[in-house]
Amino acid sequence: MNRTPLTEQNVAEALSFARQAMPGAGEIALRYFRQTLAVDNKLSKGSFDPVTQADREVEACLREELTRYCPAFGVIGEEGGATPGTTDINWIVDPIDGTKAFISGFPTWGILVGLQQEDRVHAGLMYQPATGELFYGSAAGAFLEQKGQTLAMQSRQNVRLEEALLYCTHESMFANQDNLAAFHRISGKARLQRFGGDCYSYCMLALGQVDLVVEDTLQPYDIVPLIPIIEAAGGVITDADGKTPLGGGFVVAAANRELHEEVMALL
Amino acid sequence: MNRTPLTEQNVAEALSFARQAMPGAGEIALRYFRQTLAVDNKLSKGSFDPVTQADREVEACLREELTRYCPAFGVIGEEGGATPGTTDINWIVDPIDGTKAFISGFPTWGILVGLQQEDRVHAGLMYQPATGELFYGSAAGAFLEQKGQTLAMQSRQNVRLEEALLYCTHESMFANQDNLAAFHRISGKARLQRFGGDCYSYCMLALGQVDLVVEDTLQPYDIVPLIPIIEAAGGVITDADGKTPLGGGFVVAAANRELHEEVMALL
């Protein structure tokens, strides 16, 4: 297996390929958005984790396109698992992040693609096809593309916890009472706390609208593609130990380093 | 004061005028959306109720336009209070419903306009300018207009509580422990419960995506414009006593009559 590190030029090209793949994947997702869906239930014991035809078809489309552009890279997807390439570089794909928003008709879900080599995520993208918003980030910066316009994104650098807008998809996501208590210590000090959001919250953090996202029990594909977007916008995102959250789990995303430190002191 | 009842033709004309007024109002709102805002704090004791320049300017625009089109009608707005006309007919205006979504960058807030005469709401509109979605309803039906296309809306008629998707903006909106307990009795039986949404949840109910919205401490302008949208789509919306929620407060909106009855039995 080829372990040559990616160059900035490689990353820029790969990111450009992934951007080109998004509109086609988005069109597939929109065929199922706000339509009556046959919703599968992946978990058997009463939890609700819809997997739709959209999920499977979007991932199949992205696997094909990304492999065609970059045959040496592997693909690790939520639906189809891992398909190794000839290098240690992988695309991480979450075809529909925010399936509950998706089945509720809210345009706040997203198609996520990340580019990972070992412990480094070089590039990440989130595409919301109903609004046409494409958020992406790499060492070259964080950007929002919509209606042919490109906007450089920056997270809020001067906000502390008492002024912060905090998002979390749902309290039921916390793995245990300790983690929920930690969330409440944080939310009790924030200016405003709102639920909902999924991947959209993290992109709003990069865009300087939301200041904090604190979540738990994330899967790697839920969060890995968002890491470069947040970091390139000036934010900080880690797990509870202060490490890059490559494995998912408990995640603290903050608009700036001081805010992140304030929150970590409450864990 | 003229108390002549509105005819269907009057309502159709007034609704048409209100639809024409929305894009201009939406343009004003978008000037402030995702920009850095000087956020006022209407409530002094720690609660967070942002009132933005957008709120004031959008309402001023709608007051001017609606009064120009229909000089005999009064206007009751969130920001500017009541301006009587020469009849007992009033426009009810909430310039930005979902101010917390607005300041967080989420495209799930809306501009609300209702047409009320005594205890009847003849027409209602919700406009989301970032997505370009215009939801409206009257005796002539419930519709979603977007990108030049018009879609007739219908709420889900065959869903019962155990299959229902339930929305509520935030648990902190419940006025007291009894109301919160009633909400938990309902949410405990629903298939899926999500927070967030504001006016967008009610429109997704009309569109057949969400099945239930249960909220509390609503102001009249938060909910009156949404009543005709839900009713015209086949839904049922009442207060805790089963009456049309003209005064706001505790509200149950359901996709169909049987689901509404199931929920009312839990109050």
Short mmCIF file of C-alpha atoms in Angstrom, two decimals:
data_model
loop_
_atom_site.label_atom_id
_atom_site.label_comp_id
_atom_site.label_asym_id
_atom_site.label_seq_id
_atom_site.Cartn_x
_atom_site.Cartn_y
_atom_site.Cartn_z
CA MET A 1 0.00 0.00 0.00
CA ASN A 2 1.32 3.41 -1.00
CA ARG A 3 1.83 5.65 2.04
CA THR A 4 3.14 8.77 0.26
CA PRO A 5 1.77 11.83 2.03
CA LEU A 6 -0.68 13.98 0.09
CA THR A 7 0.70 17.27 -1.18
CA GLU A 8 -1.30 20.50 -1.13
CA GLN A 9 -1.68 20.13 -4.88
CA ASN A 10 -3.08 16.57 -4.50
CA VAL A 11 -5.55 17.81 -1.90
CA ALA A 12 -6.66 20.74 -4.07
CA GLU A 13 -7.29 18.39 -6.99
CA ALA A 14 -9.12 15.82 -4.89
CA LEU A 15 -11.27 18.56 -3.33
CA SER A 16 -12.08 19.87 -6.76
CA PHE A 17 -13.18 16.35 -7.86
CA ALA A 18 -15.37 15.96 -4.79
CA ARG A 19 -16.98 19.36 -5.42
CA GLN A 20 -17.81 18.27 -8.95
CA ALA A 21 -19.39 15.04 -7.67
CA MET A 22 -21.76 16.83 -5.28
CA PRO A 23 -24.45 18.21 -7.61
CA GLY A 24 -25.14 14.77 -9.10
CA ALA A 25 -25.33 13.20 -5.64
CA GLY A 26 -27.59 16.04 -4.52
CA GLU A 27 -29.98 15.50 -7.42
CA ILE A 28 -30.43 11.89 -6.35
CA ALA A 29 -31.14 12.94 -2.76
CA LEU A 30 -33.70 15.52 -3.90
CA ARG A 31 -35.65 12.84 -5.76
CA TYR A 32 -36.48 11.39 -2.32
CA PHE A 33 -36.66 14.61 -0.25
CA ARG A 34 -40.22 15.53 0.75
CA GLN A 35 -41.54 12.44 -1.00
CA THR A 36 -43.27 9.59 0.77
CA LEU A 37 -40.51 7.26 1.80
CA ALA A 38 -40.40 3.65 2.79
CA VAL A 39 -38.35 4.12 5.91
CA ASP A 40 -36.24 1.21 7.08
CA ASN A 41 -35.34 0.84 10.70
CA LYS A 42 -31.68 -0.06 11.10
CA LEU A 43 -31.89 -0.50 14.87
CA SER A 44 -34.34 -3.04 16.14
CA LYS A 45 -35.03 -1.95 19.71
CA GLY A 46 -37.31 1.02 19.31
CA SER A 47 -34.67 3.60 18.42
CA PHE A 48 -35.41 5.41 15.21
CA ASP A 49 -32.62 5.51 12.66
CA PRO A 50 -34.16 5.85 9.22
CA VAL A 51 -32.18 4.58 6.30
CA THR A 52 -33.70 5.54 3.06
CA GLN A 53 -33.25 4.59 -0.49
CA ALA A 54 -31.73 8.06 -0.82
CA ASP A 55 -28.96 7.10 1.58
CA ARG A 56 -28.03 4.05 -0.45
CA GLU A 57 -28.27 5.66 -3.89
CA VAL A 58 -26.38 8.82 -2.91
CA GLU A 59 -23.55 6.75 -1.46
CA ALA A 60 -23.43 4.47 -4.53
CA CYS A 61 -23.18 7.57 -6.76
CA LEU A 62 -20.40 9.10 -4.68
CA ARG A 63 -18.46 5.82 -4.50
CA GLU A 64 -18.53 5.54 -8.26
CA GLU A 65 -17.62 9.17 -8.95
CA LEU A 66 -14.89 9.48 -6.32
CA THR A 67 -13.31 6.17 -7.35
CA ARG A 68 -13.38 7.21 -10.99
CA TYR A 69 -11.61 10.49 -10.21
CA CYS A 70 -9.14 9.05 -7.70
CA PRO A 71 -8.79 5.27 -8.26
CA ALA A 72 -5.92 5.03 -5.77
CA PHE A 73 -8.07 6.22 -2.84
CA GLY A 74 -10.32 3.96 -0.76
CA VAL A 75 -13.90 4.80 0.21
CA ILE A 76 -15.40 4.32 3.67
CA GLY A 77 -19.16 4.95 3.65
CA GLU A 78 -21.96 4.79 6.19
CA GLU A 79 -23.96 2.37 4.10
CA GLY A 80 -21.48 0.28 2.15
CA GLY A 81 -18.56 0.03 4.56
CA ALA A 82 -14.88 0.18 3.50
CA THR A 83 -13.54 -0.37 -0.01
CA PRO A 84 -9.73 -0.09 0.15
CA GLY A 85 -7.71 1.69 -2.52
CA THR A 86 -4.02 1.23 -3.31
CA THR A 87 -2.95 3.95 -0.85
CA ASP A 88 -3.66 4.74 2.82
CA ILE A 89 -5.85 7.65 1.67
CA ASN A 90 -9.63 7.30 2.07
CA TRP A 91 -12.76 9.20 1.21
CA ILE A 92 -15.15 9.20 4.19
CA VAL A 93 -18.78 9.43 3.01
CA ASP A 94 -22.01 10.10 4.92
CA PRO A 95 -24.62 10.12 2.15
CA ILE A 96 -27.38 11.78 4.22
CA ASP A 97 -26.31 13.28 7.53
CA GLY A 98 -29.39 14.36 9.44
CA THR A 99 -31.80 11.70 8.23
CA LYS A 100 -34.41 12.84 10.79
CA ALA A 101 -34.33 16.38 9.39
CA PHE A 102 -34.50 14.82 5.91
CA ILE A 103 -37.64 12.80 6.65
CA SER A 104 -39.20 15.88 8.33
CA GLY A 105 -38.77 18.05 5.23
CA PHE A 106 -36.25 20.44 6.84
CA PRO A 107 -33.43 21.60 4.49
CA THR A 108 -30.79 21.22 7.21
CA TRP A 109 -29.39 17.79 6.38
CA GLY A 110 -26.29 17.35 4.23
CA ILE A 111 -24.15 15.10 2.09
CA LEU A 112 -20.74 14.76 3.75
CA VAL A 113 -17.42 13.81 2.15
CA GLY A 114 -14.02 13.91 3.85
CA LEU A 115 -10.51 13.09 2.66
CA GLN A 116 -8.46 11.32 5.31
CA GLN A 117 -4.91 10.00 5.42
CA GLU A 118 -3.98 8.34 8.70
CA ASP A 119 -4.72 10.82 11.48
CA ARG A 120 -5.11 13.83 9.22
CA VAL A 121 -8.29 15.00 7.49
CA HIS A 122 -7.08 17.03 4.55
CA ALA A 123 -10.38 18.25 3.14
CA GLY A 124 -14.07 18.10 3.90
CA LEU A 125 -17.34 19.03 2.19
CA MET A 126 -20.99 19.40 3.19
CA TYR A 127 -23.57 19.87 0.45
CA GLN A 128 -27.22 20.82 1.05
CA PRO A 129 -28.88 20.37 -2.34
CA ALA A 130 -32.30 21.90 -1.50
CA THR A 131 -30.65 25.25 -0.68
CA GLY A 132 -27.74 24.68 -3.08
CA GLU A 133 -25.20 25.43 -0.35
CA LEU A 134 -21.76 23.79 -0.62
CA PHE A 135 -19.52 24.24 2.43
CA TYR A 136 -15.92 23.02 2.12
CA GLY A 137 -12.60 23.39 3.85
CA SER A 138 -8.91 22.49 3.53
CA ALA A 139 -5.57 24.13 4.32
CA ALA A 140 -6.50 26.61 1.55
CA GLY A 141 -9.41 27.96 3.62
CA ALA A 142 -13.10 27.42 4.38
CA PHE A 143 -15.68 28.47 1.81
CA LEU A 144 -19.40 28.58 1.16
CA GLU A 145 -20.42 28.31 -2.49
CA GLN A 146 -24.02 29.11 -3.43
CA LYS A 147 -25.63 30.37 -6.62
CA GLY A 148 -22.24 30.78 -8.29
CA GLN A 149 -20.86 32.94 -5.47
CA THR A 150 -18.01 31.91 -3.19
CA LEU A 151 -17.71 33.31 0.32
CA ALA A 152 -14.69 32.79 2.58
CA MET A 153 -15.92 31.65 6.00
CA GLN A 154 -14.59 32.64 9.40
CA SER A 155 -15.90 31.54 12.78
CA ARG A 156 -16.46 34.18 15.49
CA GLN A 157 -13.13 34.87 17.16
CA ASN A 158 -14.27 37.18 19.96
CA VAL A 159 -17.09 35.24 21.61
CA ARG A 160 -16.88 33.74 25.11
CA LEU A 161 -19.17 31.13 26.66
CA GLU A 162 -21.59 33.58 28.27
CA GLU A 163 -22.22 35.13 24.82
CA ALA A 164 -22.20 31.85 22.89
CA LEU A 165 -24.96 30.28 20.78
CA LEU A 166 -24.81 26.55 21.49
CA TYR A 167 -26.31 23.80 19.29
CA CYS A 168 -26.85 20.11 19.86
CA THR A 169 -29.00 17.80 17.73
CA HIS A 170 -30.90 16.21 20.66
CA GLU A 171 -30.24 15.46 24.34
CA SER A 172 -31.05 11.80 23.73
CA MET A 173 -27.71 11.50 21.90
CA PHE A 174 -25.65 11.65 25.13
CA ALA A 175 -24.23 8.22 25.92
CA ASN A 176 -24.70 8.41 29.69
CA GLN A 177 -25.68 10.65 32.62
CA ASP A 178 -22.12 11.97 33.07
CA ASN A 179 -21.96 13.20 29.49
CA LEU A 180 -25.44 14.71 29.73
CA ALA A 181 -24.46 16.45 32.99
CA ALA A 182 -21.36 17.86 31.25
CA PHE A 183 -23.59 19.14 28.45
CA HIS A 184 -25.87 20.82 31.01
CA ARG A 185 -22.89 22.50 32.72
CA ILE A 186 -21.99 23.99 29.33
CA SER A 187 -25.53 24.86 28.20
CA GLY A 188 -26.26 26.49 31.57
CA LYS A 189 -23.49 29.02 30.94
CA ALA A 190 -24.15 29.69 27.25
CA ARG A 191 -26.24 32.66 26.16
CA LEU A 192 -28.61 30.54 24.11
CA GLN A 193 -29.03 26.82 23.54
CA ARG A 194 -30.96 25.28 20.64
CA PHE A 195 -31.56 21.70 19.57
CA GLY A 196 -31.59 20.33 16.03
CA GLY A 197 -29.08 20.94 13.33
CA ASP A 198 -26.93 17.88 12.61
CA CYS A 199 -24.15 18.80 10.15
CA TYR A 200 -25.78 22.18 9.46
CA SER A 201 -24.86 23.43 12.97
CA TYR A 202 -21.17 22.80 12.34
CA CYS A 203 -21.32 24.67 9.03
CA MET A 204 -23.10 27.59 10.72
CA LEU A 205 -20.26 27.59 13.25
CA ALA A 206 -17.75 27.89 10.40
CA LEU A 207 -19.88 30.67 8.91
CA GLY A 208 -19.72 32.69 12.17
CA GLN A 209 -23.40 32.26 13.11
CA VAL A 210 -23.24 29.56 15.80
CA ASP A 211 -20.43 29.46 18.39
CA LEU A 212 -20.52 26.00 19.92
CA VAL A 213 -21.70 22.51 19.02
CA VAL A 214 -21.49 19.85 21.75
CA GLU A 215 -22.67 16.35 20.81
CA ASP A 216 -22.12 12.72 21.67
CA THR A 217 -22.24 9.22 20.18
CA LEU A 218 -21.26 10.51 16.74
CA GLN A 219 -20.00 8.05 14.16
CA PRO A 220 -16.70 8.84 12.44
CA TYR A 221 -18.47 9.59 9.13
CA ASP A 222 -20.79 12.08 10.93
CA ILE A 223 -17.94 14.30 11.98
CA VAL A 224 -14.68 13.59 10.06
CA PRO A 225 -15.78 15.51 6.91
CA LEU A 226 -16.66 18.56 9.06
CA ILE A 227 -13.30 18.79 10.82
CA PRO A 228 -11.40 20.62 8.00
CA ILE A 229 -14.33 23.01 7.47
CA ILE A 230 -14.30 24.10 11.12
CA GLU A 231 -10.52 24.23 11.45
CA ALA A 232 -10.01 26.18 8.23
CA ALA A 233 -12.65 28.71 9.39
CA GLY A 234 -10.70 29.36 12.60
CA GLY A 235 -12.60 27.03 14.93
CA VAL A 236 -11.38 24.22 17.15
CA ILE A 237 -12.93 20.75 17.22
CA THR A 238 -11.88 17.91 19.52
CA ASP A 239 -13.14 14.95 21.49
CA ALA A 240 -13.36 15.04 25.32
CA ASP A 241 -9.58 14.45 25.58
CA GLY A 242 -8.73 17.42 23.35
CA LYS A 243 -7.82 15.22 20.37
CA THR A 244 -9.09 15.44 16.79
CA PRO A 245 -12.35 13.42 16.91
CA LEU A 246 -11.49 10.94 14.16
CA GLY A 247 -13.39 8.22 16.00
CA GLY A 248 -16.55 10.26 16.58
CA GLY A 249 -18.05 9.93 20.08
CA PHE A 250 -18.20 13.04 22.26
CA VAL A 251 -17.34 16.20 20.30
CA VAL A 252 -16.79 19.84 21.24
CA ALA A 253 -16.66 22.26 18.31
CA ALA A 254 -15.98 25.88 19.22
CA ALA A 255 -15.67 29.07 17.19
CA ASN A 256 -12.30 29.95 18.72
CA ARG A 257 -9.54 28.55 20.93
CA GLU A 258 -10.42 30.49 24.09
CA LEU A 259 -14.05 29.39 23.91
CA HIS A 260 -12.93 25.80 23.39
CA GLU A 261 -10.70 26.03 26.47
CA GLU A 262 -13.57 27.45 28.53
CA VAL A 263 -15.75 24.50 27.56
CA MET A 264 -13.06 21.86 28.07
CA ALA A 265 -12.58 23.16 31.63
CA LEU A 266 -16.22 22.23 32.33
CA LEU A 267 -15.90 18.58 31.23
CA MET B 1 -66.55 50.48 11.98
CA ASN B 2 -67.60 48.37 9.01
CA ARG B 3 -68.40 44.78 10.06
CA THR B 4 -69.35 43.40 6.64
CA PRO B 5 -68.10 39.80 6.41
CA LEU B 6 -65.33 39.10 3.91
CA THR B 7 -66.39 37.26 0.78
CA GLU B 8 -64.30 34.51 -0.82
CA GLN B 9 -63.47 37.01 -3.56
CA ASN B 10 -62.28 39.61 -0.99
CA VAL B 11 -60.11 36.98 0.66
CA ALA B 12 -58.63 35.85 -2.66
CA GLU B 13 -57.73 39.45 -3.55
CA ALA B 14 -56.27 40.22 -0.13
CA LEU B 15 -54.23 36.99 -0.22
CA SER B 16 -52.95 37.92 -3.64
CA PHE B 17 -51.86 41.34 -2.34
CA ALA B 18 -50.11 39.79 0.65
CA ARG B 19 -48.29 37.33 -1.66
CA GLN B 20 -47.07 40.28 -3.75
CA ALA B 21 -45.79 42.05 -0.63
CA MET B 22 -43.66 39.12 0.52
CA PRO B 23 -40.64 39.27 -1.84
CA GLY B 24 -39.94 42.90 -0.91
CA ALA B 25 -40.21 42.14 2.79
CA GLY B 26 -38.00 39.09 2.30
CA GLU B 27 -35.30 41.13 0.57
CA ILE B 28 -35.11 43.39 3.61
CA ALA B 29 -34.83 40.40 5.95
CA LEU B 30 -32.03 38.88 3.84
CA ARG B 31 -29.97 42.08 4.18
CA TYR B 32 -29.65 41.18 7.87
CA PHE B 33 -29.58 37.37 7.65
CA ARG B 34 -26.12 35.89 8.35
CA GLN B 35 -24.74 39.37 8.91
CA THR B 36 -23.31 40.56 12.19
CA LEU B 37 -26.29 41.95 14.06
CA ALA B 38 -26.60 44.30 16.96
CA VAL B 39 -29.04 42.15 18.92
CA ASP B 40 -31.36 43.98 21.29
CA ASN B 41 -32.69 42.18 24.30
CA LYS B 42 -36.39 42.85 24.72
CA LEU B 43 -36.64 40.97 28.01
CA SER B 44 -34.42 42.22 30.78
CA LYS B 45 -34.14 39.21 33.10
CA GLY B 46 -31.80 36.86 31.35
CA SER B 47 -34.21 35.41 28.79
CA PHE B 48 -33.04 35.79 25.25
CA ASP B 49 -35.50 37.32 22.80
CA PRO B 50 -33.53 38.97 20.04
CA VAL B 51 -35.20 41.77 18.22
CA THR B 52 -33.25 42.82 15.24
CA GLN B 53 -33.32 45.73 12.90
CA ALA B 54 -34.67 43.20 10.42
CA ASP B 55 -37.75 42.67 12.58
CA ARG B 56 -38.53 46.37 12.64
CA GLU B 57 -37.81 47.07 8.97
CA VAL B 58 -39.70 44.03 7.67
CA GLU B 59 -42.75 44.95 9.70
CA ALA B 60 -42.60 48.58 8.57
CA CYS B 61 -42.43 47.43 4.94
CA LEU B 62 -45.39 45.07 5.35
CA ARG B 63 -47.47 47.69 7.20
CA GLU B 64 -46.94 50.13 4.36
CA GLU B 65 -47.64 47.62 1.56
CA LEU B 66 -50.64 45.94 3.16
CA THR B 67 -52.22 49.28 4.10
CA ARG B 68 -51.64 50.58 0.59
CA TYR B 69 -53.36 47.55 -0.95
CA CYS B 70 -56.18 47.33 1.63
CA PRO B 71 -56.63 50.73 3.33
CA ALA B 72 -59.79 49.58 5.13
CA PHE B 73 -57.96 46.80 7.03
CA GLY B 74 -56.08 47.33 10.29
CA VAL B 75 -52.60 45.93 11.02
CA ILE B 76 -51.55 44.22 14.25
CA GLY B 77 -47.83 43.57 14.33
CA GLU B 78 -45.34 42.09 16.77
CA GLU B 79 -43.20 45.21 16.78
CA GLY B 80 -45.51 48.15 16.16
CA GLY B 81 -48.73 47.03 17.87
CA ALA B 82 -52.21 47.70 16.48
CA THR B 83 -53.14 50.25 13.83
CA PRO B 84 -56.94 50.09 13.32
CA GLY B 85 -58.53 50.31 9.88
CA THR B 86 -62.12 51.28 9.09
CA THR B 87 -63.36 47.65 9.33
CA ASP B 88 -63.08 44.84 11.88
CA ILE B 89 -60.65 43.08 9.53
CA ASN B 90 -56.95 42.97 10.51
CA TRP B 91 -53.68 41.81 9.10
CA ILE B 92 -51.68 39.97 11.77
CA VAL B 93 -47.93 40.34 11.13
CA ASP B 94 -44.94 38.55 12.66
CA PRO B 95 -42.01 40.06 10.74
CA ILE B 96 -39.44 37.39 11.76
CA ASP B 97 -40.86 34.29 13.41
CA GLY B 98 -37.99 32.16 14.66
CA THR B 99 -35.55 34.93 15.57
CA LYS B 100 -33.26 32.38 17.25
CA ALA B 101 -33.01 30.36 14.03
CA PHE B 102 -32.48 33.66 12.20
CA ILE B 103 -29.52 34.72 14.35
CA SER B 104 -28.07 31.19 14.09
CA GLY B 105 -28.03 31.28 10.29
CA PHE B 106 -30.64 28.50 9.84
CA PRO B 107 -33.10 29.03 6.93
CA THR B 108 -36.07 27.85 9.03
CA TRP B 109 -37.49 31.20 10.21
CA GLY B 110 -40.30 32.93 8.36
CA ILE B 111 -42.26 36.09 7.71
CA LEU B 112 -45.87 35.52 8.83
CA VAL B 113 -48.99 37.35 7.70
CA GLY B 114 -52.58 36.42 8.60
CA LEU B 115 -55.94 37.92 7.69
CA GLN B 116 -58.37 37.87 10.61
CA GLN B 117 -61.95 39.01 11.04
CA GLU B 118 -63.34 38.47 14.54
CA ASP B 119 -62.83 34.79 15.40
CA ARG B 120 -62.06 33.66 11.86
CA VAL B 121 -58.65 33.61 10.16
CA HIS B 122 -59.43 33.74 6.46
CA ALA B 123 -55.92 33.47 5.03
CA GLY B 124 -52.35 32.99 6.19
CA LEU B 125 -48.87 33.13 4.66
CA MET B 126 -45.37 32.08 5.68
CA TYR B 127 -42.44 33.22 3.53
CA GLN B 128 -38.86 31.94 3.89
CA PRO B 129 -36.81 34.22 1.66
CA ALA B 130 -33.47 32.36 1.84
CA THR B 131 -35.05 29.25 0.33
CA GLY B 132 -37.67 31.23 -1.61
CA GLU B 133 -40.50 29.13 -0.18
CA LEU B 134 -43.93 30.74 0.14
CA PHE B 135 -46.51 28.68 2.05
CA TYR B 136 -50.10 29.98 2.08
CA GLY B 137 -53.61 28.82 2.85
CA SER B 138 -57.25 29.86 2.68
CA ALA B 139 -60.60 28.21 1.92
CA ALA B 140 -59.23 27.81 -1.63
CA GLY B 141 -56.54 25.40 -0.41
CA ALA B 142 -53.00 25.23 0.95
CA PHE B 143 -50.08 25.79 -1.39
CA LEU B 144 -46.30 25.93 -1.53
CA GLU B 145 -44.86 28.25 -4.17
CA GLN B 146 -41.14 28.01 -4.95
CA LYS B 147 -39.09 28.79 -8.05
CA GLY B 148 -42.23 29.59 -10.02
CA GLN B 149 -43.86 26.24 -9.22
CA THR B 150 -47.01 25.86 -7.14
CA LEU B 151 -47.67 22.68 -5.18
CA ALA B 152 -50.98 21.87 -3.44
CA MET B 153 -50.23 20.75 0.11
CA GLN B 154 -51.92 18.01 2.10
CA SER B 155 -51.10 16.84 5.60
CA ARG B 156 -50.76 13.09 6.27
CA GLN B 157 -54.22 11.68 6.81
CA ASN B 158 -53.33 8.12 7.81
CA VAL B 159 -50.84 8.62 10.63
CA ARG B 160 -51.54 7.81 14.28
CA LEU B 161 -49.56 8.90 17.33
CA GLU B 162 -47.26 5.86 17.47
CA GLU B 163 -46.17 6.62 13.89
CA ALA B 164 -46.07 10.41 14.27
CA LEU B 165 -43.13 12.79 13.84
CA LEU B 166 -43.52 15.41 16.59
CA TYR B 167 -41.89 18.84 16.61
CA CYS B 168 -41.56 21.49 19.30
CA THR B 169 -39.25 24.52 19.22
CA HIS B 170 -37.79 24.00 22.73
CA GLU B 171 -38.93 22.47 26.02
CA SER B 172 -38.21 25.75 27.80
CA MET B 173 -41.32 27.21 26.10
CA PHE B 174 -43.72 25.27 28.35
CA ALA B 175 -45.37 27.63 30.82
CA ASN B 176 -45.36 25.25 33.78
CA GLN B 177 -44.63 21.68 34.93
CA ASP B 178 -48.17 20.50 34.08
CA ASN B 179 -47.86 21.60 30.48
CA LEU B 180 -44.37 20.11 30.20
CA ALA B 181 -45.68 16.84 31.66
CA ALA B 182 -48.48 16.83 29.08
CA PHE B 183 -45.88 17.35 26.35
CA HIS B 184 -43.86 14.40 27.68
CA ARG B 185 -46.96 12.17 27.71
CA ILE B 186 -47.38 12.98 24.02
CA SER B 187 -43.71 12.81 23.03
CA GLY B 188 -43.33 9.49 24.87
CA LYS B 189 -45.88 7.92 22.53
CA ALA B 190 -44.76 9.52 19.27
CA ARG B 191 -42.43 7.66 16.90
CA LEU B 192 -39.92 10.49 16.79
CA GLN B 193 -39.57 13.81 18.56
CA ARG B 194 -37.37 16.66 17.37
CA PHE B 195 -36.80 20.17 18.71
CA GLY B 196 -36.39 23.36 16.70
CA GLY B 197 -38.51 24.58 13.87
CA ASP B 198 -40.69 27.55 14.84
CA CYS B 199 -43.11 28.35 11.99
CA TYR B 200 -41.27 25.97 9.66
CA SER B 201 -42.56 22.94 11.60
CA TYR B 202 -46.18 23.96 11.03
CA CYS B 203 -45.54 24.38 7.30
CA MET B 204 -43.86 20.95 7.16
CA LEU B 205 -46.99 19.57 8.83
CA ALA B 206 -49.11 21.12 6.07
CA LEU B 207 -46.69 19.67 3.51
CA GLY B 208 -47.19 16.15 4.90
CA GLN B 209 -43.67 15.78 6.35
CA VAL B 210 -44.27 16.38 10.08
CA ASP B 211 -47.37 15.04 11.87
CA LEU B 212 -47.59 16.94 15.13
CA VAL B 213 -46.47 20.24 16.61
CA VAL B 214 -47.11 20.80 20.32
CA GLU B 215 -45.98 24.12 21.76
CA ASP B 216 -46.77 26.58 24.51
CA THR B 217 -46.60 30.29 25.40
CA LEU B 218 -47.10 31.29 21.77
CA GLN B 219 -48.13 34.85 21.00
CA PRO B 220 -51.16 35.35 18.74
CA TYR B 221 -48.97 36.65 15.88
CA ASP B 222 -46.78 33.48 16.15
CA ILE B 223 -49.66 31.17 15.33
CA VAL B 224 -52.69 33.00 13.82
CA PRO B 225 -51.13 33.25 10.31
CA LEU B 226 -50.40 29.50 10.35
CA ILE B 227 -53.96 28.39 11.20
CA PRO B 228 -55.40 28.64 7.65
CA ILE B 229 -52.34 26.92 6.17
CA ILE B 230 -52.77 23.90 8.44
CA GLU B 231 -56.56 23.74 8.17
CA ALA B 232 -56.58 24.09 4.39
CA ALA B 233 -54.02 21.26 4.14
CA GLY B 234 -56.31 18.93 6.09
CA GLY B 235 -54.79 19.38 9.57
CA VAL B 236 -56.39 20.37 12.86
CA ILE B 237 -55.00 23.08 15.14
CA THR B 238 -56.44 24.05 18.51
CA ASP B 239 -55.56 25.24 21.98
CA ALA B 240 -55.80 22.93 25.00
CA ASP B 241 -59.59 23.40 25.10
CA GLY B 242 -60.08 22.35 21.48
CA LYS B 243 -60.68 25.91 20.26
CA THR B 244 -58.97 27.78 17.43
CA PRO B 245 -55.83 29.19 19.11
CA LEU B 246 -56.43 32.86 18.27
CA GLY B 247 -54.91 33.91 21.59
CA GLY B 248 -51.75 31.80 21.22
CA GLY B 249 -50.71 29.96 24.41
CA PHE B 250 -50.71 26.13 24.33
CA VAL B 251 -51.19 24.78 20.82
CA VAL B 252 -51.72 21.30 19.36
CA ALA B 253 -51.38 21.06 15.57
CA ALA B 254 -52.05 17.63 14.08
CA ALA B 255 -51.95 16.26 10.55
CA ASN B 256 -55.47 14.78 10.84
CA ARG B 257 -58.52 14.73 13.09
CA GLU B 258 -57.96 11.26 14.59
CA LEU B 259 -54.37 12.11 15.54
CA HIS B 260 -55.57 15.38 17.09
CA GLU B 261 -58.14 13.48 19.16
CA GLU B 262 -55.50 10.99 20.32
CA VAL B 263 -53.32 13.86 21.54
CA MET B 264 -56.17 15.79 23.17
CA ALA B 265 -57.04 12.68 25.20
CA LEU B 266 -53.53 12.87 26.74
CA LEU B 267 -53.85 16.48 27.97
#
